[in-house]
Coordinates of C-alpha atoms in Angstrom, one line a residue:
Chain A
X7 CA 11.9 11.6 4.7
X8 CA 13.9 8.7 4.0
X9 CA 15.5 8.3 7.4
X10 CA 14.4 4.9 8.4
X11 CA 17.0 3.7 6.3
X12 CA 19.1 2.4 9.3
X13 CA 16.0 0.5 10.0
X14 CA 15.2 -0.8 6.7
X15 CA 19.2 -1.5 6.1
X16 CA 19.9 -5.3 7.0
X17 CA 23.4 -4.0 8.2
X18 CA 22.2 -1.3 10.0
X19 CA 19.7 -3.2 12.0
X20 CA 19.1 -4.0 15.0
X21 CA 20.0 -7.5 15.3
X22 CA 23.7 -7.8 15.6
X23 CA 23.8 -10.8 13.8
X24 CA 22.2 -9.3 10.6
X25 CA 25.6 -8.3 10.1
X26 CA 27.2 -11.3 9.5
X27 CA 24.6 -13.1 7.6
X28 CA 24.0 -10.7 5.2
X29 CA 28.1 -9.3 5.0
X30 CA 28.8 -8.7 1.0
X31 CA 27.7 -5.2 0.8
X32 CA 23.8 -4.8 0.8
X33 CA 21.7 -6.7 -1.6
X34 CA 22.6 -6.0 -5.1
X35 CA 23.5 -8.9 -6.8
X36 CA 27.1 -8.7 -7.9
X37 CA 30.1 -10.5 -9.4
X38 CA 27.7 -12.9 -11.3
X39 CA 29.5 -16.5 -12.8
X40 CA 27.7 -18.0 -15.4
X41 CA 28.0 -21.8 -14.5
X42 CA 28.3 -24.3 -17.7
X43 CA 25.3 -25.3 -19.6
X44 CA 24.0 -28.5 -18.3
X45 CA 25.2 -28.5 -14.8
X46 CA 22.7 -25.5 -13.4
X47 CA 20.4 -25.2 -16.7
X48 CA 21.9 -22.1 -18.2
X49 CA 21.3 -20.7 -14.5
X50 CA 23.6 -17.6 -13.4
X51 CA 24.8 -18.0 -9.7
X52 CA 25.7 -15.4 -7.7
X53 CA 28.3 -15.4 -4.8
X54 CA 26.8 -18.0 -3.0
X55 CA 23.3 -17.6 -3.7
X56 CA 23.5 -15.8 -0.5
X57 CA 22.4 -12.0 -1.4
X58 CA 19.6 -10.9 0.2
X59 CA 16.9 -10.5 -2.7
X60 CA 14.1 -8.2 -2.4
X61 CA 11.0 -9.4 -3.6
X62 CA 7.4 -9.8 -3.6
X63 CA 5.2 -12.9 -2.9
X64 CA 4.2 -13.0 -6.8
X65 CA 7.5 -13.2 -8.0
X66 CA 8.4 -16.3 -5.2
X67 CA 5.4 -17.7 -6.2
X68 CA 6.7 -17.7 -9.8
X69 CA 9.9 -18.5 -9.3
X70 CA 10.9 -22.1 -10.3
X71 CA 12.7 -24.5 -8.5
X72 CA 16.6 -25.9 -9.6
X73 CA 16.4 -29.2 -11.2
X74 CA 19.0 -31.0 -9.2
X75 CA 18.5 -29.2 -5.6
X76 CA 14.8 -28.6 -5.0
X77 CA 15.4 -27.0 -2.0
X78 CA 16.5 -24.3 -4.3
X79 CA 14.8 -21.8 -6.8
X80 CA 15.3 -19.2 -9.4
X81 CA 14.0 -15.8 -10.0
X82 CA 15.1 -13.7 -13.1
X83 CA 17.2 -16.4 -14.1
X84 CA 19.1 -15.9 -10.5
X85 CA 19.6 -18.7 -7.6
X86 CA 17.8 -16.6 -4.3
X87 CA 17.9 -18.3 -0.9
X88 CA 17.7 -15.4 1.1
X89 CA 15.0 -12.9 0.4
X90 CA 13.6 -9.3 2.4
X91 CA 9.6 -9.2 1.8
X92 CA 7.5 -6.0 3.1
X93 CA 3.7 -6.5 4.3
X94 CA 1.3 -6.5 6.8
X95 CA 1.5 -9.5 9.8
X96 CA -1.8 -11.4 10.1
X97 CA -2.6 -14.3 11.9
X98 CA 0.4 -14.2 14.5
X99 CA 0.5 -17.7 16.3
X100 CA 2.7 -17.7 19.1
X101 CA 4.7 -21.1 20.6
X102 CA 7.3 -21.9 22.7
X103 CA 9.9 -22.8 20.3
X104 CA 8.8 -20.8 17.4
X105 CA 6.2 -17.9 16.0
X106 CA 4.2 -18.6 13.1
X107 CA 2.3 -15.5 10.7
X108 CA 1.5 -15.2 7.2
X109 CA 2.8 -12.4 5.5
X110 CA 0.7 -10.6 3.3
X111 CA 2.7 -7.8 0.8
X112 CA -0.7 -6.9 -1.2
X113 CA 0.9 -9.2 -4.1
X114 CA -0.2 -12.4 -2.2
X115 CA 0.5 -14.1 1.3
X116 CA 3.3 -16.6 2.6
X117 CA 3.9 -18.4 5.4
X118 CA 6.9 -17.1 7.7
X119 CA 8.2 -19.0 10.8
X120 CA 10.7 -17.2 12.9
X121 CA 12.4 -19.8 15.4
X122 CA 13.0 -18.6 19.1
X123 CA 16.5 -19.5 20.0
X124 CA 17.6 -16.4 22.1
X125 CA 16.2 -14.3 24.4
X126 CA 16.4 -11.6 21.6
X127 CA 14.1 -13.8 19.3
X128 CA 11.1 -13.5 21.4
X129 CA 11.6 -9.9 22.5
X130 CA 12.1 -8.9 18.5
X131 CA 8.6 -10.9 17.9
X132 CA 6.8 -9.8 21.1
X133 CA 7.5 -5.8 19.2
X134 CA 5.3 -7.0 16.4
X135 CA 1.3 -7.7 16.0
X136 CA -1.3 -8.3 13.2
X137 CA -1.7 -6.0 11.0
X138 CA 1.2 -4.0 11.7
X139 CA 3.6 -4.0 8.8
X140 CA 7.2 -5.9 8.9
X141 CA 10.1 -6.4 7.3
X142 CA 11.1 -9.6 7.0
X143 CA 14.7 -10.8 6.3
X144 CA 14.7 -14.8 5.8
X145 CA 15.2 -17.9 3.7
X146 CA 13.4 -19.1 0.9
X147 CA 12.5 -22.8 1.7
X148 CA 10.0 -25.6 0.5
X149 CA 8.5 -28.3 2.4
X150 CA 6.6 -31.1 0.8
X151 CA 5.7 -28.5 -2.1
X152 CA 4.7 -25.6 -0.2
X153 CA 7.3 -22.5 0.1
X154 CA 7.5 -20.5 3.1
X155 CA 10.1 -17.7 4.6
X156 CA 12.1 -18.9 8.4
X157 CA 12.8 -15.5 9.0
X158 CA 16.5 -14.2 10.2
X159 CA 14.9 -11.2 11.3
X160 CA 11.6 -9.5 11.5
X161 CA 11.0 -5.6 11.9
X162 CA 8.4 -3.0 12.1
X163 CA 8.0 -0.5 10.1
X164 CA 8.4 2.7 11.7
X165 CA 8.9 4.6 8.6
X166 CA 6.2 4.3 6.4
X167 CA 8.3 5.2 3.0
X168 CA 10.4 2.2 3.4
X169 CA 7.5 0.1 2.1
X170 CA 6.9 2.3 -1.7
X171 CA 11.1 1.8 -1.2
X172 CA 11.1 -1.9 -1.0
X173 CA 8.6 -2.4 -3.9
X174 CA 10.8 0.3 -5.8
X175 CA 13.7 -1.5 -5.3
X176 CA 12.1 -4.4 -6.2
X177 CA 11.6 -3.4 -9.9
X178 CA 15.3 -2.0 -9.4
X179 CA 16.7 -5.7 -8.9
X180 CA 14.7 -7.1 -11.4
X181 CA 16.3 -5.4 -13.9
X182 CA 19.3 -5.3 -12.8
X183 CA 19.0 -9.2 -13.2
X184 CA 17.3 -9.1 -16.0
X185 CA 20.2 -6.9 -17.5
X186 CA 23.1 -9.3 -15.8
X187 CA 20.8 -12.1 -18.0
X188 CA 21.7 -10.3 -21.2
X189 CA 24.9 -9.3 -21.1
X190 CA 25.7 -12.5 -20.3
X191 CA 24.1 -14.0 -23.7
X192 CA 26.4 -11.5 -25.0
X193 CA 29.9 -12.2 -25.2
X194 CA 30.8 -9.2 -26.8
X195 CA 29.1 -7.3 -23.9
X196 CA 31.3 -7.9 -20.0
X197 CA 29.7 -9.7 -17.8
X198 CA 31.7 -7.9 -14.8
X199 CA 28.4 -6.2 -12.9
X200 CA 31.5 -3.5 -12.0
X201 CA 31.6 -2.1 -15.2
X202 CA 27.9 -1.0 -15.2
X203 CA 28.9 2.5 -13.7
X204 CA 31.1 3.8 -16.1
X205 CA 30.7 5.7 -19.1
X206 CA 31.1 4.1 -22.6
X207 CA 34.7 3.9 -23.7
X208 CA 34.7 7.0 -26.3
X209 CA 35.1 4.5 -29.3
X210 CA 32.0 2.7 -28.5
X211 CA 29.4 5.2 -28.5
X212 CA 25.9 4.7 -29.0
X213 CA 24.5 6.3 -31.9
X214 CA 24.8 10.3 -31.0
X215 CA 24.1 12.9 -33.5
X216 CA 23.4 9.9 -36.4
X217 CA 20.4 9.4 -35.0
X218 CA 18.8 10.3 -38.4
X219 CA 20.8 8.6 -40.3
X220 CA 23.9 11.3 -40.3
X221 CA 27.1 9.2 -40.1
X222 CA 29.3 12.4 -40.2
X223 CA 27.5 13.2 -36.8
X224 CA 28.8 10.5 -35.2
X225 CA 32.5 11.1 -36.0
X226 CA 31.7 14.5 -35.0
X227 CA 31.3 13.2 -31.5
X228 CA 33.9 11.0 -31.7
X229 CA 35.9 14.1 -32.7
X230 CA 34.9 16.0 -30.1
X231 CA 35.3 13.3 -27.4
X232 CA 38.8 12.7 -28.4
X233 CA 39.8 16.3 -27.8
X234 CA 38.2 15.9 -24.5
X235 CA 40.6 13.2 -24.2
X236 CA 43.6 14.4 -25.4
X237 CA 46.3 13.9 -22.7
X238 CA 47.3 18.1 -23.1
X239 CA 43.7 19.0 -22.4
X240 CA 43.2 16.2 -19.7
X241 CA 44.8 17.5 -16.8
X242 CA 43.3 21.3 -16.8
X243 CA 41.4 21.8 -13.8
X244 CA 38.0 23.5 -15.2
X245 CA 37.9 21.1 -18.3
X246 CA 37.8 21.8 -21.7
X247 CA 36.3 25.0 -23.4
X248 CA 33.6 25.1 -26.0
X249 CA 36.4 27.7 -27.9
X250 CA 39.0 24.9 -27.7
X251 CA 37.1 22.5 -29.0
X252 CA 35.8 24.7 -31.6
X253 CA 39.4 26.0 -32.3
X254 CA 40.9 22.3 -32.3
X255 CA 38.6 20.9 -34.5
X256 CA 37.7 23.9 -36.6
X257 CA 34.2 24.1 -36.3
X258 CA 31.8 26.7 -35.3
X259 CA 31.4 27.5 -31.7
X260 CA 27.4 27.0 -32.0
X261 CA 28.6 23.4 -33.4
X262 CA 30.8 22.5 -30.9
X263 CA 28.3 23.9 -28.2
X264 CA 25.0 21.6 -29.7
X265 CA 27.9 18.6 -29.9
X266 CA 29.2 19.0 -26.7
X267 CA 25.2 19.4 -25.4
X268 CA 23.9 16.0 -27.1
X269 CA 27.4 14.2 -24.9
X270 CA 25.9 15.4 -21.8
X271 CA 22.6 14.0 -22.5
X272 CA 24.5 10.5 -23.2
X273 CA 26.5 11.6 -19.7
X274 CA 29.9 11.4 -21.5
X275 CA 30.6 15.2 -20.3
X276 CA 29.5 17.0 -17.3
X277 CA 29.6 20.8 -16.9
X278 CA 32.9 22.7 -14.6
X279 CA 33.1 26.1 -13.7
X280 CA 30.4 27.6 -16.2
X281 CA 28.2 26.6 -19.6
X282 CA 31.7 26.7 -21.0
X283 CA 33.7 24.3 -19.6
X284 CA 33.1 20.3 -19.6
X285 CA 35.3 17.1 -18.7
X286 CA 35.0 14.0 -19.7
X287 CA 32.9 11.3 -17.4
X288 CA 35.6 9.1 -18.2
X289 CA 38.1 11.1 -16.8
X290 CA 36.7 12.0 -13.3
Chain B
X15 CA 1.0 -19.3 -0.1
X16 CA -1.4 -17.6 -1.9
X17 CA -1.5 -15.3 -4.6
X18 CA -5.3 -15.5 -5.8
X19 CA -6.6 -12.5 -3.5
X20 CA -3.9 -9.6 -4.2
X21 CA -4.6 -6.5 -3.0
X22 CA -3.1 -4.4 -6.1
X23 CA -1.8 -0.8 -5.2
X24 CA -3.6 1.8 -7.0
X25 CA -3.8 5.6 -6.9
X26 CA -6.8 7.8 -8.3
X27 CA -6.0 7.1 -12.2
X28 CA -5.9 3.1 -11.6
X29 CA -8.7 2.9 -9.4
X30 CA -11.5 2.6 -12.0
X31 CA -9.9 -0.8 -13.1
X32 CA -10.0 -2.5 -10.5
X33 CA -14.0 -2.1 -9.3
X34 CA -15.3 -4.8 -7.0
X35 CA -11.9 -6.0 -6.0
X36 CA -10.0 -5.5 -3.5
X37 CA -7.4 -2.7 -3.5
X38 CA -4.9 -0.9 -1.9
X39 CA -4.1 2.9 -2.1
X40 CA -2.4 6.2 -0.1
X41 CA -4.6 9.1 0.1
X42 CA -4.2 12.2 2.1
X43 CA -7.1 12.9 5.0
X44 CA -8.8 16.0 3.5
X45 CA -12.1 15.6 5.7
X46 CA -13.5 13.2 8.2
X47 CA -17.1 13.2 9.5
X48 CA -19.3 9.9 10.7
X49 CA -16.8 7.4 9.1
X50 CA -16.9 9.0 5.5
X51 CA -13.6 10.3 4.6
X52 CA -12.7 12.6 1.9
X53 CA -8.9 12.4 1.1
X54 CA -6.5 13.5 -1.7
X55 CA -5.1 10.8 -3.8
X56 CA -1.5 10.6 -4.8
X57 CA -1.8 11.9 -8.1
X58 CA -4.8 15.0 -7.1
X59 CA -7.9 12.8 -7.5
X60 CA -10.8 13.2 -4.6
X61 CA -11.8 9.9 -3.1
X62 CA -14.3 8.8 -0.7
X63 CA -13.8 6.7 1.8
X64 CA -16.0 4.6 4.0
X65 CA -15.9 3.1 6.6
X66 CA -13.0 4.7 8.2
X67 CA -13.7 5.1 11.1
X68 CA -10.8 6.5 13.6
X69 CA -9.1 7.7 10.8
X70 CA -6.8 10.5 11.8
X71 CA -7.0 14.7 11.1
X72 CA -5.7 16.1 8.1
X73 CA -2.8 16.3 6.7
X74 CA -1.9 13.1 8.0
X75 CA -1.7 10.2 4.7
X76 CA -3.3 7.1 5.8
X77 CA -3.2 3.8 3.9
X78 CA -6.9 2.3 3.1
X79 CA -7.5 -1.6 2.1
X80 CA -10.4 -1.8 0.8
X81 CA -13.4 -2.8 -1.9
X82 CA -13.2 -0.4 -4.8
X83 CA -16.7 0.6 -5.1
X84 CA -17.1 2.8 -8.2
X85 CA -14.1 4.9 -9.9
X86 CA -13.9 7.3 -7.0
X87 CA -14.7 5.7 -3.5
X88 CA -13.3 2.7 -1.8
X89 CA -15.7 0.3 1.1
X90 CA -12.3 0.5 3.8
X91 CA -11.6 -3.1 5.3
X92 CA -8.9 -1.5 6.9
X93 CA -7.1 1.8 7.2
X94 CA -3.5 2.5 8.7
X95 CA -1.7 5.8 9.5
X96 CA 1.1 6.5 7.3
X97 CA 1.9 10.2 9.2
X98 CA 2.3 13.5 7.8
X99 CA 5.5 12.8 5.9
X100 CA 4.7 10.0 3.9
X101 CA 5.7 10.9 0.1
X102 CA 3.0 10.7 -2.0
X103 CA 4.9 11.3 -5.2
X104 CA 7.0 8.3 -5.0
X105 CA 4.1 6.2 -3.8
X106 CA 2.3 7.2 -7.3
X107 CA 5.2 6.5 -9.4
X108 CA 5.0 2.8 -7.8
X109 CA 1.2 2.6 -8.4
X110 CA 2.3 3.3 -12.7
X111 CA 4.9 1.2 -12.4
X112 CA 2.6 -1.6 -10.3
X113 CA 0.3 -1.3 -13.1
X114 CA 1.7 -0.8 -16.3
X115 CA 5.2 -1.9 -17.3
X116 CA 6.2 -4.2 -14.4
X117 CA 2.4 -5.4 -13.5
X118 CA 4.0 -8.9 -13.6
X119 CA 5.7 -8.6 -11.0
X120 CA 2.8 -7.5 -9.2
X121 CA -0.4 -9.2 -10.2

């Protein structure tokens, strides 16, 4: 179903230079800085400002613009040059040095101008008509207040899914940003985006079986994740059993089972061999 | 650029808020005869369509732009052909989203 992805992928594509303008591993914003406040307004800067944002016309039309560079802007907090929009073409205008069509994406319309400099340029464009829809790879500018996209690249869609994808993927990004926002106001939380995968260290768990209040619950799971991490127990190929846990810490088996379920809800265990068995996410 | 004439995405549920405006929505061609359209929306509502003409047979999924007239039938400005394996599920778990907790990024 979702085989189009070569097409929708900017380093996939078609256009060999894709490659190189959008190198650095997809679009997910990573390695965030935080820049000093004053000099970028409390603005988080990624690598560049290069990474190829997904977004839709409403949230370009809300971004705002950087106080010292206007030729800049800011969505979710986040400096975006480079931006992939979905929609339909309308209102193709062909010239010699350039084409000229506004983008529509269902959210609102924008202006995209995709300059002709190769050969390539015009066969890519003479591929697409109104009303067909496109993906558009391009830059973010403004001229005399007005923003519009000069597209890198623009694509049909051949693959219908890849349009509920982009807008999906949308919402994905704005989170993500939005959670790179808060962990940064946090500086007991890492800002490192690389962290974001991995289970919580065992020692910082969320609240677990103390949800209602029960602190001995929540040693419990501490208990119980600490035999999982025991260096004797680490290295056995099908994990721990619900017996050894129940043996080491001398609880019930029907204790150690409803313990050891809750930490796979929290994916801080994962199941083996059987029901019985479990490592620790931590632990690979 | 313009953002005062959005064409929000709906599915069956979401329709009925937006009447007299323009909207956009997946359906799935259930029946076509002298440009009215029966289809399935994503999430097992019956709409009618009009004015869809060339539409193609069942079960291909066809995307209609349109004038939601009443709760359950849409005045088509434009329909595309989205095939037979368009997923329909995913498409109405973007139409809650579209609507309800991230409508801002939307509308």
């Amino acid at each position: 179903m979702y085989n189009g992805g070569d097409h929708y992928d900017g380093n996939g594509g078609g256009a060999a230079n894709a490659n190189s303008l959008f190198s650095g591993g997809g679009f997910m914003p990573s390695q965030t800085t935080n820049t000093p406040e004053g000099s970028g307004g409390g603005i988080t800067k990624t690598r560049g400002a290069q990474t190829l944002l997904p977004l839709t016309v409403k949230q370009i039309m809300d971004a705002s613009q950087t106080n010292d560079d206007k030729s800049s802007f800011v969505v979710n907090g986040t400096e975006v040059s480079t931006v992939r929009l979905v929609g339909r073409m309308m209102n193709k205008a062909e010239r010699i040095t350039d084409v000229r069509f506004i983008l529509d994406d269902g959210t609102g319309r924008i202006e995209v101008n995709r300059w002709a400099n190769e050969t390539s340029d015009n066969t890519e464009m003479g591929l697409v008509k109104d009303g067909d829809y496109v993906i558009v790879n391009g830059g973010l500018k403004a001229f005399q207040g007005k923003r519009h996209i000069v597209a890198y690249s623009v694509r049909l869609v051949t693959n219908y899914n890849d349009i509920t994808h982009h807008f999906l993927y949308c919402i994905y990004v704005h989170l993500d940003l939005a959670k790179a926002k808060k962990s940064a106001t946090q500086p007991q939380v890492t800002a490192n985006a690389s962290t974001w995968n991995q289970a919580p260290p065992p020692n910082n768990q969320v609240p677990t079986l103390s949800a209602s209040g029960n602190a001995g619950g929540q040693e419990l799971t501490d208990m119980v994740m600490n035999v999982f991490h025991d260096p004797v127990l680490v290295n056995l190929d099908h994990g721990v059993s619900i017996a050894q846990v129940a043996s080491r810490l001398n609880i019930s088996d029907a204790v150690a089972r409803s313990t050891v379920a809750h930490l796979i809800d929290l994916g801080n265990l994962y199941p083996t061999i059987d029901d019985n068995h479990y490592k620790s996410t931590l632990n690979g | 650029m313009d953002t005062s004439a959005p064409s929000p995405f709906v599915n069956g549920e979401t329709l009925k808020t937006f009447l007299g405006r323009r909207v956009r929505t997946v359906v799935q061609v259930q029946h076509n005869e002298g440009g009215v359209l029966l289809g399935l929306s994503t999430d097992g509502h019956q709409l009618t369509i009009r004015g869809a003409s060339g539409a193609p047979e069942p079960p291909h999924y066809i995307e209609v732009i349109g004038i939601a007239d009443s709760s359950l039938s849409i005045r088509a400005e434009s329909c595309t052909d989205f095939g037979e394996n368009f997923d329909g599920v995913a498409f109405n778990g973007l139409c809650k989203l579209a609507n309800d907790k991230y409508n801002y990024l939307f509308l």
